[in-house]
Amino acid sequence: MSVIHRRKVGGRNLLFTHSSDGVIRAFYNSCPHRGALVCREGKGNAKVFRCFYHAWSFNNQGELVGLPDKEGFLEDHNCDGSKNMMAVKRLESYRGFIFVNFDDNAISLEDYLGNAKEYLDLVADQTEVGMEVLQDSQEYSVRANWKLLCENSFDLYHGVPTHKTYFDIVATRGGIMEKGSLVGEAHDLGNGHAVMEYYAPWPRPIGKWIEGYGEEAKEIIEKINARLVERFGEERAHRISKKNRNILIFPNLVINDIMAIAIRTFYPIEPGYIEVSAYALAPKNETENFKQVRNDSYLEFLGPGGFATPDDNEALELCQEGFANNKEVEWNDISKGMNRAIPQATDEAQMRAFWREWNVRIMDAEAKKIDAGRVKV
């Protein structure tokens, strides 16, 4: 029996399976017979995947195991395995985060993540038993260019003016904006990855209790903090539990470790329209009551109907409309913090890191086009 999840990654329909042998696999979700999706459900459990169109069946290793009217095919049909489901060649993981790569010649995941691994570790180290996604993903769309969402995802400068209502509500529950709130640093992590790490007035299920969480949650959080100190010492435990971080893994993976842990991926459908998938992440061993506290905290701010996401989407769509004036009006100033030796979390160094990598990729792509043209000539 396999646990299955269907995902779209980079425009490809993929089927992920986690089998009883402990192996995680990824297949292109296309029947090798006539191309139909083999699996239509978003998630579930199955021993065999049966194509709806002609009933070809495949086991959880992608092997063709069922073929109606087999006598109608040649005796050596599928002897070379060409009619099995095609597996994704590059499937790699880091601390439980699963990545696929469609480029056979790309560098390893470890090398690609580089300095970003330090911040993924801060997320993964919040539990000894592993993380899980809470319920289903949230799916929504934004009428804006996808790179605007990259910028927005680690833009602390807009936090207070754009999301003032949320900060006001948090204050009524004990999350008061103090002198050190929204103070921190921004870091270019290489390869286009970047992060901002900072303190904030909102609660954190991993380590910052406020009255709105209730007394039961207070005791749980105190135990979590004590265990973190036991495992990592005071300094690292404090960093894991008290600091917030918004991480961008270039080009379009966002991990927000703030009042809850959110994972977002997003893909451009056209230059001014993107589709977003968002997931809430949590330790596997949390009680149902505390898991509800965490999920409420996630949905209140990060959910598609929360206090932040609709505001952000509105801001991005306003930017997209405003960019229609770009022939006459200079736009997208991301110079904030260039006058500081150490960029602050409310600066824009993290955005510059993204755009520098984007510029390199564009220049490389243009150079390849030129080289290809020269070869043709």
CSV table of C-alpha atoms in Angstrom, one decimal:
chain,number,residue,atom,x,y,z
A,1,MET,CA,0.0,0.0,0.0
A,2,SER,CA,1.3,3.5,-0.9
A,3,VAL,CA,0.4,6.9,0.3
A,4,ILE,CA,0.0,9.0,-2.8
A,5,HIS,CA,-0.1,12.7,-3.6
A,6,ARG,CA,-0.7,14.3,-7.0
A,7,ARG,CA,1.2,17.6,-7.6
A,8,LYS,CA,1.9,19.9,-10.5
A,9,VAL,CA,5.6,20.9,-10.6
A,10,GLY,CA,7.0,23.2,-13.2
A,11,GLY,CA,4.0,22.6,-15.5
A,12,ARG,CA,4.4,18.8,-15.2
A,13,ASN,CA,1.7,16.6,-13.6
A,14,LEU,CA,3.5,14.3,-11.1
A,15,LEU,CA,2.5,11.4,-8.9
A,16,PHE,CA,4.4,11.0,-5.6
A,17,THR,CA,4.3,7.7,-3.8
A,18,HIS,CA,5.5,6.7,-0.3
A,19,SER,CA,5.4,2.9,-0.3
A,20,SER,CA,5.5,0.4,2.5
A,21,ASP,CA,9.2,-0.2,1.7
A,22,GLY,CA,9.9,3.4,2.9
A,23,VAL,CA,10.9,4.7,-0.5
A,24,ILE,CA,9.5,7.9,-1.9
A,25,ARG,CA,9.1,7.9,-5.6
A,26,ALA,CA,7.9,10.4,-8.2
A,27,PHE,CA,6.4,9.5,-11.6
A,28,TYR,CA,5.1,11.5,-14.5
A,29,ASN,CA,1.4,11.1,-14.1
A,30,SER,CA,0.8,10.1,-17.7
A,31,CYS,CA,-0.2,6.7,-19.0
A,32,PRO,CA,2.4,5.4,-21.4
A,33,HIS,CA,-0.5,4.0,-23.5
A,34,ARG,CA,-2.4,7.1,-24.7
A,35,GLY,CA,-1.2,9.8,-22.3
A,36,ALA,CA,-4.2,10.1,-19.9
A,37,LEU,CA,-3.6,11.0,-16.2
A,38,VAL,CA,-3.2,7.7,-14.4
A,39,CYS,CA,-4.1,9.1,-11.0
A,40,ARG,CA,-7.0,11.6,-10.8
A,41,GLU,CA,-7.3,11.9,-7.1
A,42,GLY,CA,-5.3,14.6,-5.2
A,43,LYS,CA,-4.2,12.2,-2.4
A,44,GLY,CA,-5.0,8.8,-0.9
A,45,ASN,CA,-3.8,5.3,-0.5
A,46,ALA,CA,-3.5,2.6,-3.2
A,47,LYS,CA,-1.8,-0.7,-4.1
A,48,VAL,CA,-2.3,-0.2,-7.8
A,49,PHE,CA,-2.9,2.8,-10.1
A,50,ARG,CA,-5.5,2.1,-12.8
A,51,CYS,CA,-5.8,4.3,-15.8
A,52,PHE,CA,-9.5,5.4,-16.3
A,53,TYR,CA,-9.2,5.4,-20.1
A,54,HIS,CA,-8.2,1.8,-21.0
A,55,ALA,CA,-7.6,0.2,-17.6
A,56,TRP,CA,-3.9,-0.2,-17.8
A,57,SER,CA,-2.7,-0.8,-14.2
A,58,PHE,CA,0.6,0.0,-12.5
A,59,ASN,CA,2.1,-1.0,-9.1
A,60,ASN,CA,3.6,1.5,-6.7
A,61,GLN,CA,6.9,1.2,-8.4
A,62,GLY,CA,5.4,2.3,-11.7
A,63,GLU,CA,5.5,-1.1,-13.3
A,64,LEU,CA,2.8,-2.2,-15.7
A,65,VAL,CA,1.0,-5.1,-14.0
A,66,GLY,CA,-2.4,-5.1,-15.6
A,67,LEU,CA,-3.2,-5.1,-19.4
A,68,PRO,CA,-6.7,-5.8,-20.6
A,69,ASP,CA,-6.8,-8.1,-23.7
A,70,LYS,CA,-3.1,-8.7,-23.4
A,71,GLU,CA,-3.3,-11.1,-26.4
A,72,GLY,CA,-3.8,-8.1,-28.7
A,73,PHE,CA,-0.3,-6.9,-28.1
A,74,LEU,CA,3.1,-8.4,-29.3
A,75,GLU,CA,4.7,-11.0,-27.1
A,76,ASP,CA,7.6,-8.7,-26.2
A,77,HIS,CA,5.3,-5.8,-25.3
A,78,ASN,CA,7.0,-3.9,-22.4
A,79,CYS,CA,10.0,-6.3,-22.2
A,80,ASP,CA,12.2,-3.2,-22.2
A,81,GLY,CA,10.0,-1.5,-19.6
A,82,SER,CA,9.1,1.3,-21.9
A,83,LYS,CA,5.4,0.9,-21.1
A,84,ASN,CA,6.0,1.4,-17.3
A,85,MET,CA,5.2,4.8,-15.8
A,86,MET,CA,8.2,7.1,-16.3
A,87,ALA,CA,10.0,8.0,-13.1
A,88,VAL,CA,11.4,11.4,-12.5
A,89,LYS,CA,15.2,10.9,-12.7
A,90,ARG,CA,16.2,13.6,-10.2
A,91,LEU,CA,14.4,13.2,-6.9
A,92,GLU,CA,16.3,14.5,-3.9
A,93,SER,CA,15.5,15.5,-0.3
A,94,TYR,CA,16.9,17.7,2.4
A,95,ARG,CA,15.6,17.4,6.0
A,96,GLY,CA,12.3,16.1,4.8
A,97,PHE,CA,11.8,18.7,2.0
A,98,ILE,CA,11.4,16.8,-1.3
A,99,PHE,CA,12.7,18.4,-4.5
A,100,VAL,CA,12.5,17.2,-8.1
A,101,ASN,CA,14.8,18.4,-10.9
A,102,PHE,CA,14.1,18.0,-14.6
A,103,ASP,CA,17.6,18.9,-15.6
A,104,ASP,CA,19.9,15.9,-15.8
A,105,ASN,CA,23.0,18.1,-15.8
A,106,ALA,CA,22.1,20.3,-12.8
A,107,ILE,CA,24.2,20.4,-9.6
A,108,SER,CA,23.2,18.4,-6.6
A,109,LEU,CA,20.4,19.6,-4.3
A,110,GLU,CA,23.0,20.0,-1.4
A,111,ASP,CA,25.1,22.2,-3.6
A,112,TYR,CA,22.2,24.2,-4.9
A,113,LEU,CA,20.7,24.9,-1.4
A,114,GLY,CA,24.1,26.0,-0.1
A,115,ASN,CA,23.8,28.5,2.7
A,116,ALA,CA,20.0,28.2,2.7
A,117,LYS,CA,20.5,24.8,4.5
A,118,GLU,CA,21.2,26.7,7.7
A,119,TYR,CA,17.7,28.2,7.7
A,120,LEU,CA,16.0,25.0,6.6
A,121,ASP,CA,17.7,23.3,9.6
A,122,LEU,CA,16.2,25.9,11.9
A,123,VAL,CA,12.8,24.8,10.7
A,124,ALA,CA,13.4,21.1,10.7
A,125,ASP,CA,15.1,21.2,14.2
A,126,GLN,CA,11.8,22.3,15.8
A,127,THR,CA,10.9,18.6,16.2
A,128,GLU,CA,12.7,15.3,16.7
A,129,VAL,CA,9.9,13.3,15.0
A,130,GLY,CA,9.5,15.0,11.7
A,131,MET,CA,7.0,17.4,10.1
A,132,GLU,CA,3.7,16.9,8.4
A,133,VAL,CA,1.4,19.0,6.3
A,134,LEU,CA,-1.8,19.9,8.0
A,135,GLN,CA,-4.8,18.9,5.9
A,136,ASP,CA,-5.0,19.9,2.3
A,137,SER,CA,-3.3,22.8,0.5
A,138,GLN,CA,-4.9,26.1,-0.1
A,139,GLU,CA,-5.1,27.1,-3.8
A,140,TYR,CA,-5.6,30.6,-5.1
A,141,SER,CA,-4.6,32.9,-7.9
A,142,VAL,CA,-3.2,36.4,-8.2
A,143,ARG,CA,-3.4,38.7,-11.2
A,144,ALA,CA,0.3,39.7,-11.0
A,145,ASN,CA,3.7,38.7,-12.2
A,146,TRP,CA,5.1,35.8,-10.2
A,147,LYS,CA,8.3,37.7,-9.3
A,148,LEU,CA,6.2,40.2,-7.3
A,149,LEU,CA,5.2,37.4,-5.0
A,150,CYS,CA,8.9,36.5,-4.5
A,151,GLU,CA,9.6,40.1,-3.4
A,152,ASN,CA,6.5,40.2,-1.2
A,153,SER,CA,7.3,37.0,0.6
A,154,PHE,CA,10.3,38.4,2.4
A,155,ASP,CA,9.3,42.1,2.5
A,156,LEU,CA,9.1,43.2,6.1
A,157,TYR,CA,9.0,46.9,5.2
A,158,HIS,CA,5.3,46.6,4.2
A,159,GLY,CA,4.3,44.6,7.3
A,160,VAL,CA,2.9,47.3,9.6
A,161,PRO,CA,1.2,49.7,7.0
A,162,THR,CA,-0.3,46.9,5.0
A,163,HIS,CA,-1.3,44.5,7.8
A,164,LYS,CA,-2.1,47.0,10.5
A,165,THR,CA,-5.5,45.3,11.4
A,166,TYR,CA,-3.7,42.1,12.2
A,167,PHE,CA,-1.1,43.9,14.5
A,168,ASP,CA,-4.0,45.6,16.3
A,169,ILE,CA,-5.8,42.3,16.9
A,170,VAL,CA,-2.6,40.6,18.1
A,171,ALA,CA,-2.1,43.5,20.6
A,172,THR,CA,-5.5,42.7,22.1
A,173,ARG,CA,-4.3,39.2,22.9
A,174,GLY,CA,-1.0,40.1,24.5
A,175,GLY,CA,1.2,40.5,21.5
A,176,ILE,CA,2.3,44.1,22.0
A,177,MET,CA,4.6,45.8,19.5
A,178,GLU,CA,7.8,46.4,21.5
A,179,LYS,CA,11.0,48.3,20.7
A,180,GLY,CA,12.7,45.1,19.4
A,181,SER,CA,9.7,44.0,17.3
A,182,LEU,CA,10.4,43.7,13.6
A,183,VAL,CA,14.1,44.0,14.2
A,184,GLY,CA,16.5,41.6,12.5
A,185,GLU,CA,18.8,41.1,9.6
A,186,ALA,CA,18.5,40.2,5.9
A,187,HIS,CA,21.0,37.8,4.2
A,188,ASP,CA,21.9,36.9,0.6
A,189,LEU,CA,22.4,33.1,0.8
A,190,GLY,CA,23.7,32.6,-2.7
A,191,ASN,CA,22.2,31.1,-5.8
A,192,GLY,CA,19.3,33.6,-5.6
A,193,HIS,CA,18.2,32.3,-2.1
A,194,ALA,CA,17.7,34.8,0.6
A,195,VAL,CA,16.2,35.2,4.1
A,196,MET,CA,15.1,37.8,6.6
A,197,GLU,CA,15.4,36.8,10.3
A,198,TYR,CA,13.8,39.0,13.0
A,199,TYR,CA,11.6,39.4,16.1
A,200,ALA,CA,7.9,40.1,15.9
A,201,PRO,CA,5.0,40.7,18.3
A,202,TRP,CA,2.9,37.8,17.1
A,203,PRO,CA,2.9,34.4,18.9
A,204,ARG,CA,4.9,31.4,17.8
A,205,PRO,CA,3.7,27.8,18.5
A,206,ILE,CA,7.3,26.7,18.8
A,207,GLY,CA,8.2,29.2,21.5
A,208,LYS,CA,6.2,32.4,22.1
A,209,TRP,CA,3.0,32.2,24.0
A,210,ILE,CA,0.4,35.0,24.2
A,211,GLU,CA,-2.9,35.1,26.1
A,212,GLY,CA,-4.9,34.4,22.9
A,213,TYR,CA,-3.4,30.9,22.8
A,214,GLY,CA,-4.9,29.8,26.2
A,215,GLU,CA,-3.4,28.3,29.3
A,216,GLU,CA,-3.1,24.8,28.0
A,217,ALA,CA,-0.9,26.0,25.1
A,218,LYS,CA,1.3,27.9,27.6
A,219,GLU,CA,2.4,24.7,29.3
A,220,ILE,CA,3.0,22.9,26.0
A,221,ILE,CA,5.2,25.8,24.7
A,222,GLU,CA,7.2,25.8,28.0
A,223,LYS,CA,8.0,22.1,27.6
A,224,ILE,CA,8.9,22.6,23.9
A,225,ASN,CA,11.4,25.4,24.9
A,226,ALA,CA,12.9,23.3,27.7
A,227,ARG,CA,13.5,20.4,25.2
A,228,LEU,CA,15.1,22.7,22.7
A,229,VAL,CA,17.5,24.0,25.3
A,230,GLU,CA,18.3,20.4,26.3
A,231,ARG,CA,19.0,19.5,22.6
A,232,PHE,CA,20.8,22.6,21.3
A,233,GLY,CA,21.7,24.9,24.2
A,234,GLU,CA,20.3,28.3,25.1
A,235,GLU,CA,21.5,30.3,22.1
A,236,ARG,CA,20.4,28.0,19.3
A,237,ALA,CA,17.1,27.2,21.2
A,238,HIS,CA,16.4,30.9,21.4
A,239,ARG,CA,17.0,31.4,17.7
A,240,ILE,CA,14.8,28.5,16.8
A,241,SER,CA,11.9,29.4,19.0
A,242,LYS,CA,11.9,33.2,19.3
A,243,LYS,CA,13.1,34.4,16.0
A,244,ASN,CA,11.0,34.5,12.8
A,245,ARG,CA,12.3,33.8,9.3
A,246,ASN,CA,11.0,34.2,5.8
A,247,ILE,CA,13.0,32.1,3.4
A,248,LEU,CA,13.0,32.1,-0.4
A,249,ILE,CA,14.6,29.2,-2.2
A,250,PHE,CA,15.2,30.5,-5.7
A,251,PRO,CA,13.1,30.8,-7.8
A,252,ASN,CA,9.6,30.1,-6.4
A,253,LEU,CA,9.7,28.2,-3.0
A,254,VAL,CA,8.8,30.2,0.1
A,255,ILE,CA,9.0,28.9,3.6
A,256,ASN,CA,7.6,31.4,6.2
A,257,ASP,CA,8.5,30.3,9.8
A,258,ILE,CA,6.5,33.0,11.6
A,259,MET,CA,3.3,32.7,13.7
A,260,ALA,CA,3.0,29.3,11.9
A,261,ILE,CA,5.0,27.5,9.3
A,262,ALA,CA,3.8,28.0,5.7
A,263,ILE,CA,5.2,26.6,2.5
A,264,ARG,CA,4.2,28.2,-0.7
A,265,THR,CA,5.0,27.4,-4.3
A,266,PHE,CA,3.7,29.4,-7.3
A,267,TYR,CA,3.8,29.2,-11.0
A,268,PRO,CA,3.1,31.7,-13.8
A,269,ILE,CA,0.2,30.8,-16.0
A,270,GLU,CA,0.9,34.0,-18.0
A,271,PRO,CA,3.0,37.1,-17.4
A,272,GLY,CA,0.4,38.7,-15.3
A,273,TYR,CA,-1.3,35.7,-13.6
A,274,ILE,CA,0.0,33.2,-11.1
A,275,GLU,CA,-1.5,30.2,-9.3
A,276,VAL,CA,-0.4,29.6,-5.7
A,277,SER,CA,-0.3,26.4,-3.6
A,278,ALA,CA,0.1,26.9,0.2
A,279,TYR,CA,0.6,24.4,2.9
A,280,ALA,CA,0.7,24.5,6.7
A,281,LEU,CA,3.6,22.6,8.2
A,282,ALA,CA,3.7,21.3,11.8
A,283,PRO,CA,5.5,18.7,14.0
A,284,LYS,CA,3.9,15.2,13.8
A,285,ASN,CA,3.6,14.7,17.5
A,286,GLU,CA,1.5,17.7,18.5
A,287,THR,CA,-1.8,17.1,20.4
A,288,GLU,CA,-5.0,17.7,18.5
A,289,ASN,CA,-5.9,20.8,20.6
A,290,PHE,CA,-2.5,22.3,20.1
A,291,LYS,CA,-2.5,21.5,16.4
A,292,GLN,CA,-5.8,23.4,16.2
A,293,VAL,CA,-4.1,26.4,17.9
A,294,ARG,CA,-1.4,26.3,15.4
A,295,ASN,CA,-3.8,25.9,12.4
A,296,ASP,CA,-5.9,28.8,13.6
A,297,SER,CA,-2.8,30.9,13.9
A,298,TYR,CA,-1.8,29.9,10.3
A,299,LEU,CA,-5.2,30.6,8.8
A,300,GLU,CA,-5.7,33.9,10.6
A,301,PHE,CA,-2.7,35.5,8.9
A,302,LEU,CA,-1.3,33.2,6.2
A,303,GLY,CA,-4.5,31.6,4.9
A,304,PRO,CA,-6.1,32.7,1.6
A,305,GLY,CA,-8.9,34.4,3.7
A,306,GLY,CA,-6.6,35.6,6.5
A,307,PHE,CA,-5.5,39.1,7.5
A,308,ALA,CA,-2.3,39.1,5.4
A,309,THR,CA,-2.8,37.1,2.1
A,310,PRO,CA,-5.7,39.1,0.7
A,311,ASP,CA,-3.9,42.4,1.6
A,312,ASP,CA,-0.7,41.1,-0.2
A,313,ASN,CA,-2.6,39.9,-3.2
A,314,GLU,CA,-4.3,43.3,-3.5
A,315,ALA,CA,-1.0,45.1,-3.2
A,316,LEU,CA,0.6,42.9,-5.9
A,317,GLU,CA,-2.3,43.4,-8.3
A,318,LEU,CA,-2.1,47.2,-7.7
A,319,CYS,CA,1.6,46.9,-8.6
A,320,GLN,CA,0.8,45.0,-11.8
A,321,GLU,CA,-1.7,47.7,-12.8
A,322,GLY,CA,0.7,50.4,-12.0
A,323,PHE,CA,3.4,48.9,-14.1
A,324,ALA,CA,1.4,49.8,-17.2
A,325,ASN,CA,3.0,53.2,-16.7
A,326,ASN,CA,6.5,51.9,-16.9
A,327,LYS,CA,7.4,53.7,-20.1
A,328,GLU,CA,7.0,57.0,-18.4
A,329,VAL,CA,7.4,56.2,-14.7
A,330,GLU,CA,10.5,54.7,-13.1
A,331,TRP,CA,9.5,51.9,-10.8
A,332,ASN,CA,10.6,49.0,-8.5
A,333,ASP,CA,13.2,50.8,-6.3
A,334,ILE,CA,14.8,48.1,-4.2
A,335,SER,CA,17.7,50.2,-2.9
A,336,LYS,CA,16.6,50.3,0.8
A,337,GLY,CA,19.5,49.3,3.1
A,338,MET,CA,22.3,49.8,0.5
A,339,ASN,CA,23.7,52.5,2.9
A,340,ARG,CA,24.1,50.0,5.7
A,341,ALA,CA,27.0,47.6,6.3
A,342,ILE,CA,24.5,45.0,7.8
A,343,PRO,CA,21.2,45.0,5.9
A,344,GLN,CA,18.2,45.0,8.3
A,345,ALA,CA,15.2,42.7,7.9
A,346,THR,CA,13.1,45.7,6.8
A,347,ASP,CA,15.6,46.5,4.1
A,348,GLU,CA,15.6,45.1,0.5
A,349,ALA,CA,18.9,43.3,0.3
A,350,GLN,CA,17.0,40.0,0.1
A,351,MET,CA,15.2,41.2,-3.0
A,352,ARG,CA,18.4,42.3,-4.6
A,353,ALA,CA,19.8,38.8,-4.1
A,354,PHE,CA,16.9,37.4,-6.0
A,355,TRP,CA,17.2,39.8,-8.9
A,356,ARG,CA,20.9,39.4,-9.2
A,357,GLU,CA,20.4,35.7,-9.8
A,358,TRP,CA,17.5,36.3,-12.1
A,359,ASN,CA,19.7,38.7,-14.1
A,360,VAL,CA,22.4,36.0,-14.4
A,361,ARG,CA,19.9,33.4,-15.5
A,362,ILE,CA,18.5,35.8,-18.2
A,363,MET,CA,22.0,36.7,-19.5
A,364,ASP,CA,22.9,33.0,-19.6
A,365,ALA,CA,19.8,32.2,-21.6
A,366,GLU,CA,20.4,35.0,-24.0
A,367,ALA,CA,24.0,33.9,-24.5
A,368,LYS,CA,22.8,30.4,-25.3
A,369,LYS,CA,20.4,31.8,-27.9
A,370,ILE,CA,23.2,33.7,-29.5
A,371,ASP,CA,25.5,30.7,-29.5
A,372,ALA,CA,22.8,28.6,-31.0
A,373,GLY,CA,22.3,31.2,-33.7
A,374,ARG,CA,26.0,31.2,-34.5
A,375,VAL,CA,26.0,27.5,-34.9
A,376,LYS,CA,23.1,27.6,-37.3
A,377,VAL,CA,24.8,30.3,-39.4
